[in-house]
GROMACS .gro file of C-alpha atoms in nm:
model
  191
    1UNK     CA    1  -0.375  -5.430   1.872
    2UNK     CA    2  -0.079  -5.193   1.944
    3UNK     CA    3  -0.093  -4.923   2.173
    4UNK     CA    4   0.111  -4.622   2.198
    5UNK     CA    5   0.302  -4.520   2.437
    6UNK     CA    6   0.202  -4.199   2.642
    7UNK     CA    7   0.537  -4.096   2.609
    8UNK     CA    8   0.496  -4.084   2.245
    9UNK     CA    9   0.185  -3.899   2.210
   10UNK     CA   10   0.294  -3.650   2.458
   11UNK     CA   11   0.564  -3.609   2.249
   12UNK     CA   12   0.412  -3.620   1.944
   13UNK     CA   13   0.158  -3.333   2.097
   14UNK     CA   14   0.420  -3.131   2.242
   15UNK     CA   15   0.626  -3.154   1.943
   16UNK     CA   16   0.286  -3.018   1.708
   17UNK     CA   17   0.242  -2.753   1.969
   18UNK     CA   18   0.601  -2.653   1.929
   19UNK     CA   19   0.567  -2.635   1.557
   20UNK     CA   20   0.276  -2.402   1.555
   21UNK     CA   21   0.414  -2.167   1.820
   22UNK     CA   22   0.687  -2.126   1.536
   23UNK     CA   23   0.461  -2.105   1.237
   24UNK     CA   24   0.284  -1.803   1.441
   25UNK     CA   25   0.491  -1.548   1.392
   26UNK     CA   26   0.523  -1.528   1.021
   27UNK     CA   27   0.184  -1.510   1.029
   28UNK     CA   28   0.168  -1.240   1.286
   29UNK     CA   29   0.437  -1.032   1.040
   30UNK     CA   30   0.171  -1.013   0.767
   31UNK     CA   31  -0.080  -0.756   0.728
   32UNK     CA   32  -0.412  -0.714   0.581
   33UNK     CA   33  -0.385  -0.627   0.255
   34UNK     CA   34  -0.789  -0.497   0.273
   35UNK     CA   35  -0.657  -0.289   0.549
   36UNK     CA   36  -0.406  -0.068   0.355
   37UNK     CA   37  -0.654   0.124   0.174
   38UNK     CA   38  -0.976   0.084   0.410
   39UNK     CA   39  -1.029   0.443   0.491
   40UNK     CA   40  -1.418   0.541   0.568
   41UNK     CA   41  -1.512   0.856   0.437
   42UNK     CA   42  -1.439   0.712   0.038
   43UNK     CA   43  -1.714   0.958  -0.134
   44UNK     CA   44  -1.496   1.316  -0.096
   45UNK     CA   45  -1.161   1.318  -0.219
   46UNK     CA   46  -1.142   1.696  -0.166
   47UNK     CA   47  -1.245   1.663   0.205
   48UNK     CA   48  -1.051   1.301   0.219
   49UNK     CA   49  -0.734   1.566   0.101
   50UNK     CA   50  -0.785   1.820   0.347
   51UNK     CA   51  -0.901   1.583   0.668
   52UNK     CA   52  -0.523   1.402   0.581
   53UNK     CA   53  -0.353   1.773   0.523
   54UNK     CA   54  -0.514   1.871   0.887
   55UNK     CA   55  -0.378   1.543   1.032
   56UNK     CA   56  -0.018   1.640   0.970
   57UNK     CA   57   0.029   1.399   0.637
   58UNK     CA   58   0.151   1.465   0.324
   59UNK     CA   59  -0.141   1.384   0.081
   60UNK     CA   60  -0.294   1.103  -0.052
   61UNK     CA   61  -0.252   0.799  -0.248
   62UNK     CA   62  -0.459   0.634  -0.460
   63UNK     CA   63  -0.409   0.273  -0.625
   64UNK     CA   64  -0.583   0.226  -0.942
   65UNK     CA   65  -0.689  -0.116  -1.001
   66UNK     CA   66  -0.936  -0.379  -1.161
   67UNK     CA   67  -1.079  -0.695  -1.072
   68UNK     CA   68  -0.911  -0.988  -1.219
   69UNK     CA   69  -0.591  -0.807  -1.272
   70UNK     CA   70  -0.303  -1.042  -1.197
   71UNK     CA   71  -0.112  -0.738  -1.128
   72UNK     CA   72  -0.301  -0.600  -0.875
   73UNK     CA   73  -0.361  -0.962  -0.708
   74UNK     CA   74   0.038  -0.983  -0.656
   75UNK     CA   75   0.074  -0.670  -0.477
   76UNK     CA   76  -0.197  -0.677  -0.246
   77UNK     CA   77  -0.069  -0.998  -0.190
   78UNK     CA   78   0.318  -0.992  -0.192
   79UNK     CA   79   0.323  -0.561  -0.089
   80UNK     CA   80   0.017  -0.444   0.069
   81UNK     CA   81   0.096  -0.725   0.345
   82UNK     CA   82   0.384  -0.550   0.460
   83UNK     CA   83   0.384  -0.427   0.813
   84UNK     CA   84   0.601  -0.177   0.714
   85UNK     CA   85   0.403  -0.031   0.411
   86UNK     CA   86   0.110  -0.057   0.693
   87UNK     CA   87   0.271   0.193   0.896
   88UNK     CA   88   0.473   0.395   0.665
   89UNK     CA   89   0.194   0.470   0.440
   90UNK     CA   90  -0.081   0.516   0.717
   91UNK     CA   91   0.150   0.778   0.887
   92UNK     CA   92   0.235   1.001   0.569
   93UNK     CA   93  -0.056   0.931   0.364
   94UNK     CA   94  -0.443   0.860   0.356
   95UNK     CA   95  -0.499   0.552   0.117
   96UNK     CA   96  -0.789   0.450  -0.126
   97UNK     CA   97  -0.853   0.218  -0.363
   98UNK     CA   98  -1.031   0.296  -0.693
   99UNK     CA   99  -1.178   0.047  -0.949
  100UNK     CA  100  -1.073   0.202  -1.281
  101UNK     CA  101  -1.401   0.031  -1.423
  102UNK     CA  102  -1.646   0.116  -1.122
  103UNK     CA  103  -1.923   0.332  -1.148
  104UNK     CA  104  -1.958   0.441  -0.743
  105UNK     CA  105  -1.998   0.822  -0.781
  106UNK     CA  106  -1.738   1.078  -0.570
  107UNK     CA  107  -1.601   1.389  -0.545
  108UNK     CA  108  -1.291   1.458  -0.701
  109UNK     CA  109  -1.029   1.635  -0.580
  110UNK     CA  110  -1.140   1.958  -0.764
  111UNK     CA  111  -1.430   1.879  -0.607
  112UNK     CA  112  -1.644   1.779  -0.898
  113UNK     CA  113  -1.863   1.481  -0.855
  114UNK     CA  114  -1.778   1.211  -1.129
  115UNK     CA  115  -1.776   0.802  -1.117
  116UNK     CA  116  -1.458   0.617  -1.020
  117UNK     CA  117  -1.441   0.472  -1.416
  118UNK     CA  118  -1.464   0.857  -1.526
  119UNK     CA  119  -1.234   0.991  -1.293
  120UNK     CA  120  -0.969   0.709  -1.413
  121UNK     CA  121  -0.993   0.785  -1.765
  122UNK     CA  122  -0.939   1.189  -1.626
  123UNK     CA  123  -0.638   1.059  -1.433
  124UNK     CA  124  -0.527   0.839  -1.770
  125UNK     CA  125  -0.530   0.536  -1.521
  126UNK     CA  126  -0.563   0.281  -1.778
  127UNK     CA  127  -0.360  -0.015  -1.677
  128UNK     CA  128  -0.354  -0.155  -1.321
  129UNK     CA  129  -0.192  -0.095  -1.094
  130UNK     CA  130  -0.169   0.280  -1.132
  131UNK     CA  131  -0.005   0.434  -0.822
  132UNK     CA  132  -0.089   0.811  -0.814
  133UNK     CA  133   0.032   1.029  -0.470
  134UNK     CA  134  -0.143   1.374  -0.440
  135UNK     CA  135   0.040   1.598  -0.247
  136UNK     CA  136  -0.097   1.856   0.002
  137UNK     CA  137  -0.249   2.064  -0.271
  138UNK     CA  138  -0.391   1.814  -0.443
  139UNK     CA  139  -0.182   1.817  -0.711
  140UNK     CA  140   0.024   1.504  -0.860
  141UNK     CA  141   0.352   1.442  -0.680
  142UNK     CA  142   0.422   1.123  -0.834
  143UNK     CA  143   0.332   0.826  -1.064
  144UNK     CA  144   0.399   0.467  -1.054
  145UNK     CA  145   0.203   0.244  -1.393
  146UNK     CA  146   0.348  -0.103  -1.238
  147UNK     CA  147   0.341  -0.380  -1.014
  148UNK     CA  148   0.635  -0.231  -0.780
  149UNK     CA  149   0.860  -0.446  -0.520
  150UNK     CA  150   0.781  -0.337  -0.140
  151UNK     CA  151   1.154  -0.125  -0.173
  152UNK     CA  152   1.017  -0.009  -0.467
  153UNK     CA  153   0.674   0.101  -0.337
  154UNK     CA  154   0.832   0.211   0.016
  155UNK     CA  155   1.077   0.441  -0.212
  156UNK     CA  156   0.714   0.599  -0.386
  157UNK     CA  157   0.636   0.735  -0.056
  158UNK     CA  158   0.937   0.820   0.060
  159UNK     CA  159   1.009   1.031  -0.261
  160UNK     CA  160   0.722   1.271  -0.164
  161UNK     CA  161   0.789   1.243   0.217
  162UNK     CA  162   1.119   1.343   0.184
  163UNK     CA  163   1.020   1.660  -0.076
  164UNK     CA  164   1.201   1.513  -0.381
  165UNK     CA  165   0.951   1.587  -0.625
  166UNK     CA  166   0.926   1.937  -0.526
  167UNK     CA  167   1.283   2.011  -0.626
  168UNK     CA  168   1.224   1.818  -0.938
  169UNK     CA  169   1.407   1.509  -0.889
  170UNK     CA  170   1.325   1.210  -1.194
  171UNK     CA  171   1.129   0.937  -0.938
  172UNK     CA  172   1.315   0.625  -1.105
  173UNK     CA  173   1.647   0.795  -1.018
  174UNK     CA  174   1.526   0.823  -0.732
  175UNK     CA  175   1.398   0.504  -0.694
  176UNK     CA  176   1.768   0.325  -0.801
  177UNK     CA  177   1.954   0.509  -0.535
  178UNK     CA  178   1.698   0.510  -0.252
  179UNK     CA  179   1.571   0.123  -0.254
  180UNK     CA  180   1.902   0.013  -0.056
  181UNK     CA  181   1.907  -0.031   0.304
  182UNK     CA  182   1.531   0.122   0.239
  183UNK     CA  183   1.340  -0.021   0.554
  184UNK     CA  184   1.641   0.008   0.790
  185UNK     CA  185   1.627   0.386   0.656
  186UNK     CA  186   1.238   0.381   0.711
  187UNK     CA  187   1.200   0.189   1.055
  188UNK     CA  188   1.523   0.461   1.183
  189UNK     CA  189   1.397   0.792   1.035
  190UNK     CA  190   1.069   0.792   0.936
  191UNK     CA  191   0.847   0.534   1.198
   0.00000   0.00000   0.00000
């Protein structure tokens, strides 16, 4: 029978120990996608609106999605785990989630009570993801009908942040000039 040396398995344990100390921190830089849009009070978009106004944000966004959609999947997966949209999002926005085919009852932003399949048909949220920002007055700064990079989905927020679609600006202009150097831009002037 051959035995192994303790110098090996010491080795061989520090070297294992050593390779998960350096697997943590990728790890550590993801987020929980479930986290990005787990806000409490879901049930009250106009008080959701106004609680966020009253906090110093700039609105609200909602993502429009179904279950199953591959779409969807990939960006909570690939975007949504993005310490960055975390924060960013979080400190400009309150977030929700809304099953375009659900039938939990709410309050809309005009305050009328509807379920979340009606009030995506009202909001012609048919295909997922649909990315739709309210601003402070509830009403529609911006819409996104795809499955958007993180640059791409940073540069959605940061279009109503910065006031763009107040003055008018086309969002995908927008979107082409403000996705370079975005989260250098974001992590300097906005977190």
């Amino acid at each position: 029978m051959k035995r192994t040396r303790p110098w090996k398995r010491i080795l061989s344990m520090g070297l294992g120990a050593l390779l998960a100390l350096a697997a943590a921190p990728v790890q550590a830089e993801r987020a929980d996608p479930e986290s990005f849009y787990d806000i409490p009070a879901f049930g009250d978009f106009q008080r959701n609106l106004q609680d966020a106004v009253d906090e110093g944000k700039k609105g609200m966004l909602l993502y429009f999605h179904q279950d199953e959609c591959p779409f969807c999947q990939k960006m909570e997966e690939e975007v949504f785990t993005q310490p960055i949209v975390h924060d960013f999002f979080h400190k400009y926005f309150d977030v929700y989630k809304v099953n375009i085919k659900g039938d939990a009852e709410f309050v809309d932003v005009d305050g009328d009570s509807l379920s979340q399949g009606d009030f995506a048909v009202q909001n012609r949220a048919r295909a997922t993801p649909t990315l739709i920002v309210y601003d402070e007055d509830g009403e529609e700064a911006v819409r996104l009908i795809s499955n958007p990079s993180t640059d791409e989905f940073l540069a959605l927020g940061k279009f109503v942040v910065d006031g763009a679609y107040e003055e008018g600006e086309d969002f995908f202009n927008y979107k082409r000039e403000a996705t370079d150097g975005i989260k250098q831009e974001i992590r300097e002037e906005h977190l």
